[in-house]
Coordinates of N, CA and C in Angstrom, one line a residue:
X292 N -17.5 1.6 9.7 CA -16.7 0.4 9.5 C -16.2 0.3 8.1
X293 N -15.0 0.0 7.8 CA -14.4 -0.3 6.5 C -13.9 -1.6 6.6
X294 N -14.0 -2.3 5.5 CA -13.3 -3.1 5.1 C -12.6 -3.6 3.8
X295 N -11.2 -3.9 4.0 CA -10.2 -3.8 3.2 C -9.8 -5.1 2.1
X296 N -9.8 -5.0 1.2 CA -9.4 -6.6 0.1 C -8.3 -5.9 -0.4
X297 N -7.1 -6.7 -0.7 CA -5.8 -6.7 -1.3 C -5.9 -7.6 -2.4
X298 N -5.2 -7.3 -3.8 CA -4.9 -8.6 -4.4 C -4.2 -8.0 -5.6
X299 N -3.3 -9.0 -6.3 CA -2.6 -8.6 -7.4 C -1.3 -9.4 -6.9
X300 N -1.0 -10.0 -6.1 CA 0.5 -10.2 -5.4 C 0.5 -11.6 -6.0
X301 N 2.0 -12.0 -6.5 CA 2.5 -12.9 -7.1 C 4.0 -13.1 -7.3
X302 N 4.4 -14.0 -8.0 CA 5.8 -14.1 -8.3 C 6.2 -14.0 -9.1
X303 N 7.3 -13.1 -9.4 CA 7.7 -12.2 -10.6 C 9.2 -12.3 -10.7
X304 N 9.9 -12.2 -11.7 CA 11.2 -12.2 -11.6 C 11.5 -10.4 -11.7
X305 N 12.9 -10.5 -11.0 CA 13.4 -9.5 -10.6 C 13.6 -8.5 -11.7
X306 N 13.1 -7.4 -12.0 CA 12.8 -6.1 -12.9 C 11.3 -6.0 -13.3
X307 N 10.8 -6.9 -13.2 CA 9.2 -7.3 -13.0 C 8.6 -6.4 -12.6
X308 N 7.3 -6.4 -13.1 CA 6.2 -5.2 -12.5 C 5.3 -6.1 -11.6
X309 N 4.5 -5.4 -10.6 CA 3.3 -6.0 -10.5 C 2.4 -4.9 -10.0
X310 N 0.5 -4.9 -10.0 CA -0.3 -3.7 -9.4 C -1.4 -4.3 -8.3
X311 N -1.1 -3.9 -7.4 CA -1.9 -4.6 -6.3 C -3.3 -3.6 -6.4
X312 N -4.1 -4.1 -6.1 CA -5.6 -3.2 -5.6 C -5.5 -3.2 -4.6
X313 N -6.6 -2.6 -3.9 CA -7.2 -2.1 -2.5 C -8.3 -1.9 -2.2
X314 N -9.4 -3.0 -2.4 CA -10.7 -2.3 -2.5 C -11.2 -2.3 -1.4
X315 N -12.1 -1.3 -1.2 CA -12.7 -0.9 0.0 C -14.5 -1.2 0.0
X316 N -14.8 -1.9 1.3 CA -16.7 -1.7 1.5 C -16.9 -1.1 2.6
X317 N -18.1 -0.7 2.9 CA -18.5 0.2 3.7 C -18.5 1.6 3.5
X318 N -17.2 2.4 4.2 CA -17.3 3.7 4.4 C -16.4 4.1 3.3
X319 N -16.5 5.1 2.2 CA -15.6 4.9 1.1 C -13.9 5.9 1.9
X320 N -12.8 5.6 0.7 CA -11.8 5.8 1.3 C -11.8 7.6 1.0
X321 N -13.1 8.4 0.9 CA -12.7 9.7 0.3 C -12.2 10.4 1.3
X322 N -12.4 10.2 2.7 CA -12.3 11.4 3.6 C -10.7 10.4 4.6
X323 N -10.6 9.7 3.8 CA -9.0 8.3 4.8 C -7.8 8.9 3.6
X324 N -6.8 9.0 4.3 CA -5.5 8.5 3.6 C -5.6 7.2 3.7
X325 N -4.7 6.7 2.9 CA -4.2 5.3 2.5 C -2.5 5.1 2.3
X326 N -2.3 3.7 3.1 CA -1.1 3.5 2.8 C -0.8 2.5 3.0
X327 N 0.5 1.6 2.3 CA 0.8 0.5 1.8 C 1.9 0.0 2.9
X328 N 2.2 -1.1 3.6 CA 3.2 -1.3 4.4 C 3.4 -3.1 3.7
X329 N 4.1 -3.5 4.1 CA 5.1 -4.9 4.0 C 5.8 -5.3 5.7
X330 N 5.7 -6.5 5.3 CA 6.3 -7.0 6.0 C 7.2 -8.6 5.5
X331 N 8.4 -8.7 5.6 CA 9.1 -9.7 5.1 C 9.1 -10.6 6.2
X332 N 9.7 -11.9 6.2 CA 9.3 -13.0 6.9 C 10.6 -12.5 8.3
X333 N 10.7 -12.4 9.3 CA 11.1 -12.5 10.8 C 11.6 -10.8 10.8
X334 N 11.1 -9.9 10.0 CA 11.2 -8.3 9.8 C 9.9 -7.9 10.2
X335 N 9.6 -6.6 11.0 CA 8.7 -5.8 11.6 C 8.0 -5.3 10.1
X336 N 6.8 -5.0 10.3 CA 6.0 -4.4 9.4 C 6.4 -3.0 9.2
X337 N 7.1 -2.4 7.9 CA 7.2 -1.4 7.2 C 6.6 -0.4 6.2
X338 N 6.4 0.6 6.9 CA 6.0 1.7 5.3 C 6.5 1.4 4.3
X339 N 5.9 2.0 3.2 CA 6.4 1.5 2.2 C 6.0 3.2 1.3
X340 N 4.3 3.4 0.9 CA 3.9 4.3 0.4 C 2.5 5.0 1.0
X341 N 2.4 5.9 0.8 CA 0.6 6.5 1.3 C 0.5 7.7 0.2
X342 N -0.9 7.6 0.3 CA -1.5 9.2 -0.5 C -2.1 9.6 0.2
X343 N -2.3 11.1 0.2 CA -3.6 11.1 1.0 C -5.1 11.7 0.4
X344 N -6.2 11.8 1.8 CA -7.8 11.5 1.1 C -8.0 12.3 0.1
X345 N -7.5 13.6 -0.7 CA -7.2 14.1 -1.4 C -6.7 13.7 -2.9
X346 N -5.7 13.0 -2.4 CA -4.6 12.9 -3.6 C -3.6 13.5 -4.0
X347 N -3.5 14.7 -3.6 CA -2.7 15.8 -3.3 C -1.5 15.5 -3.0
X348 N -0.9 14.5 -1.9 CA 0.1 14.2 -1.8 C 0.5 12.8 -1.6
X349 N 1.8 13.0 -1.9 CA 2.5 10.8 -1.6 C 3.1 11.2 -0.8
X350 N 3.4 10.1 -0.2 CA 4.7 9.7 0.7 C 5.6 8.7 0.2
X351 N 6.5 8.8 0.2 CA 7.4 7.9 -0.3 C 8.2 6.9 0.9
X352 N 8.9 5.6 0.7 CA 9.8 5.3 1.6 C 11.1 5.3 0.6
X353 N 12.5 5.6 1.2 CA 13.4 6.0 -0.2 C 13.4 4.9 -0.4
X354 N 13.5 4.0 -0.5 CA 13.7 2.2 -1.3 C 12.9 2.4 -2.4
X355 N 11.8 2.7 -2.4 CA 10.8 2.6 -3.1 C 10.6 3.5 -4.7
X356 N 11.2 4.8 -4.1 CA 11.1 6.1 -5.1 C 11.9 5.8 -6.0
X357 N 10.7 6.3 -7.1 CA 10.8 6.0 -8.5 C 10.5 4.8 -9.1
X358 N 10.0 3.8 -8.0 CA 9.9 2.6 -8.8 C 8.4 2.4 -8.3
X359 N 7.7 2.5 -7.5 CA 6.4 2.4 -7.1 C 5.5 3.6 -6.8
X360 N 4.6 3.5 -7.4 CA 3.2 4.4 -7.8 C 2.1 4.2 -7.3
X361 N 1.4 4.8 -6.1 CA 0.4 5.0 -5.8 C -0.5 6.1 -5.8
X362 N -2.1 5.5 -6.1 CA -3.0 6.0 -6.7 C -4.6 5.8 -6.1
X363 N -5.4 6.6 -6.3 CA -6.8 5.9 -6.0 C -7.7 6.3 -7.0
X364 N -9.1 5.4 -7.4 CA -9.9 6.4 -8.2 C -11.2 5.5 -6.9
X365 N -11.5 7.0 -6.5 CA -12.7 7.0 -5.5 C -14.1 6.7 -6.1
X366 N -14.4 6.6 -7.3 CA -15.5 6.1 -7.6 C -15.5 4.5 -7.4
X367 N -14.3 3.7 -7.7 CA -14.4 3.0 -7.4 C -14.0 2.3 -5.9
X368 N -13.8 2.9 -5.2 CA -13.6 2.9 -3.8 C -11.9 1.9 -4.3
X369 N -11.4 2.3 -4.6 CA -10.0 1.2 -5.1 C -8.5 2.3 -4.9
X370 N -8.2 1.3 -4.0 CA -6.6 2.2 -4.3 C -5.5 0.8 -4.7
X371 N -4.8 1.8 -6.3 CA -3.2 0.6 -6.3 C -2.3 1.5 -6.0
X372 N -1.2 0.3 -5.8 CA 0.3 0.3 -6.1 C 0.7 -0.2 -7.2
X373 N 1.0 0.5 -8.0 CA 2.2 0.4 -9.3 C 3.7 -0.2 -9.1
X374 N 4.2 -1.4 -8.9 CA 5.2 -1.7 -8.7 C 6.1 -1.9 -9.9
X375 N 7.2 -1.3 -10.1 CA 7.7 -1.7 -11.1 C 9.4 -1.9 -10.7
X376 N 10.3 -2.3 -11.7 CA 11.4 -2.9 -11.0 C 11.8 -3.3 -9.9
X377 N 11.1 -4.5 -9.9 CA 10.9 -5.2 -8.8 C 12.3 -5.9 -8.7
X378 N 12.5 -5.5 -7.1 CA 13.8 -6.6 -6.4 C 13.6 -7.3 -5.4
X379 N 14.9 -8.5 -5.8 CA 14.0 -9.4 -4.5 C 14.3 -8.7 -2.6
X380 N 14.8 -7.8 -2.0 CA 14.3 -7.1 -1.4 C 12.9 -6.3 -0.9
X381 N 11.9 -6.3 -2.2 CA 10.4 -6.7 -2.0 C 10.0 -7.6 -1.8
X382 N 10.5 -8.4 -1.3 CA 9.6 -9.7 -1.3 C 9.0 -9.5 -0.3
X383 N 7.5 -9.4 0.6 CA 6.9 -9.5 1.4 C 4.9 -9.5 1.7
X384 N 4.6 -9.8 2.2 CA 3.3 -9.6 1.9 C 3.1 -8.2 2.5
X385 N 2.3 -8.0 1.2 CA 1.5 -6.2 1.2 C 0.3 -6.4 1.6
X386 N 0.3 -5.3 2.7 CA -1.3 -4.5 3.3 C -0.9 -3.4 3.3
X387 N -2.7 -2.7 2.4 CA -3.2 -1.8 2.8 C -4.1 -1.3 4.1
X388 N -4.2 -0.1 4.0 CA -4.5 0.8 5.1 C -5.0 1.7 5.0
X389 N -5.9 2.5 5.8 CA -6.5 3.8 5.7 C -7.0 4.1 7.0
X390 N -7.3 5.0 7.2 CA -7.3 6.2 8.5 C -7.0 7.8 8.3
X391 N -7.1 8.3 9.1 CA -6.6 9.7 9.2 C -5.7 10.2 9.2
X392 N -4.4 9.7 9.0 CA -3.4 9.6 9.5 C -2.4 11.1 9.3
X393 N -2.4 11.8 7.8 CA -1.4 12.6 6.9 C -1.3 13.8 8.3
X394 N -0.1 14.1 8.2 CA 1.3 13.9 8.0 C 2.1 12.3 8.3
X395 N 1.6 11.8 9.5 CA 2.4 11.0 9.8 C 2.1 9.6 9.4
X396 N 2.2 9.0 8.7 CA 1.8 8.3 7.6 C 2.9 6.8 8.0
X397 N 4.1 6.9 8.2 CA 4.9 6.1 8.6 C 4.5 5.0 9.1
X398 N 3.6 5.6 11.0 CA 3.4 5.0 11.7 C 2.2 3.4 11.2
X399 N 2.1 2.9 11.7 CA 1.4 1.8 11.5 C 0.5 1.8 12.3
X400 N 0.6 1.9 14.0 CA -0.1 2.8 14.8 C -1.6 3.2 14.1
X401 N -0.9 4.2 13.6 CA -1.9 5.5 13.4 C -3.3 4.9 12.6
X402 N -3.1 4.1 12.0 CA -4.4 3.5 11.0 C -4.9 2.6 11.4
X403 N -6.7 2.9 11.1 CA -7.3 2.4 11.9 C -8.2 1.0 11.1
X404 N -7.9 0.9 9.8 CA -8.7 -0.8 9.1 C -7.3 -0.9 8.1
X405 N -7.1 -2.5 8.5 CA -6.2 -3.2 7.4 C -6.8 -4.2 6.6
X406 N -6.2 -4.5 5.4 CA -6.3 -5.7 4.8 C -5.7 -6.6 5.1
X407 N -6.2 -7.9 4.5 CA -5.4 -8.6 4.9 C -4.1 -9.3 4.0
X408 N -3.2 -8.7 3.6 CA -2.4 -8.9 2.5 C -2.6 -10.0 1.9
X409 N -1.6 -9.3 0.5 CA -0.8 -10.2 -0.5 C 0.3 -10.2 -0.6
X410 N 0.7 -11.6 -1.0 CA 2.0 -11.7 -0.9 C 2.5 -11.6 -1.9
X411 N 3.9 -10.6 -2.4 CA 4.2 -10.3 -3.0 C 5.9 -11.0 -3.6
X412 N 6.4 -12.0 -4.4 CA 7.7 -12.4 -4.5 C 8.2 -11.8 -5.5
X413 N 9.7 -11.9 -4.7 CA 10.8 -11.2 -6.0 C 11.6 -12.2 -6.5
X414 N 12.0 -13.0 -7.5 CA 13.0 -13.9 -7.5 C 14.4 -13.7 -8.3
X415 N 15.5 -14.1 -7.8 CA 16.5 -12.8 -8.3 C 16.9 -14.0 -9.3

């Protein structure tokens, strides 16, 4: 059993950074990919970013690339997101996720513990 805390989400003006965490209890995230989805208000939940249990590789969603950085340090069972130039097109509350998922990392499906987001604003 895992379980997921999110936090860092706030309101920022538009070019704005913000770094969300991801901490994890129970089972640590070393042997899970991890990945980041959103959902905006009457829009389906979206990928956004994943690493996987390694670190080895990201996934990106193209909106995203070059402006957001995901990361984990397994000692501390913690994974962020590095957000930086932020638009209000991010605006939505962020969960994380982990499971087994790499290659297909997209899916939402595929992962098996969420957090329960934060919500993240962009104000233009």
């Amino acid at each position: 059993q895992v379980q997921l805390v999110e936090s860092g989400g706030g309101l920022v003006q538009a070019g704005g950074s913000l770094r969300l965490s991801c901490v994890a209890s129970g089972r640590s995230f070393s042997n899970y990919d991890v990945g980041w989805f959103r959902q905006a208000p009457g829009k389906e939940r979206e990928f956004v970013i994943a690493i996987t249990w390694s670190g080895a590789s990201t996934y990106y969603t193209p909106s995203v690339k070059g402006r957001f950085t995901i990361s984990r340090d397994k000692a501390k069972n913690t994974v962020y997101l590095q957000m930086n130039s932020l638009k209000p097109e991010d605006t939505a509350i962020y969960y994380c996720a982990t499971g087994a998922v790499a290659p297909n990392v997209v899916n939402p499906g595929g992962y098996d513990y969420w957090g329960q987001g934060t919500q993240v604003t962009v104000s233009s």
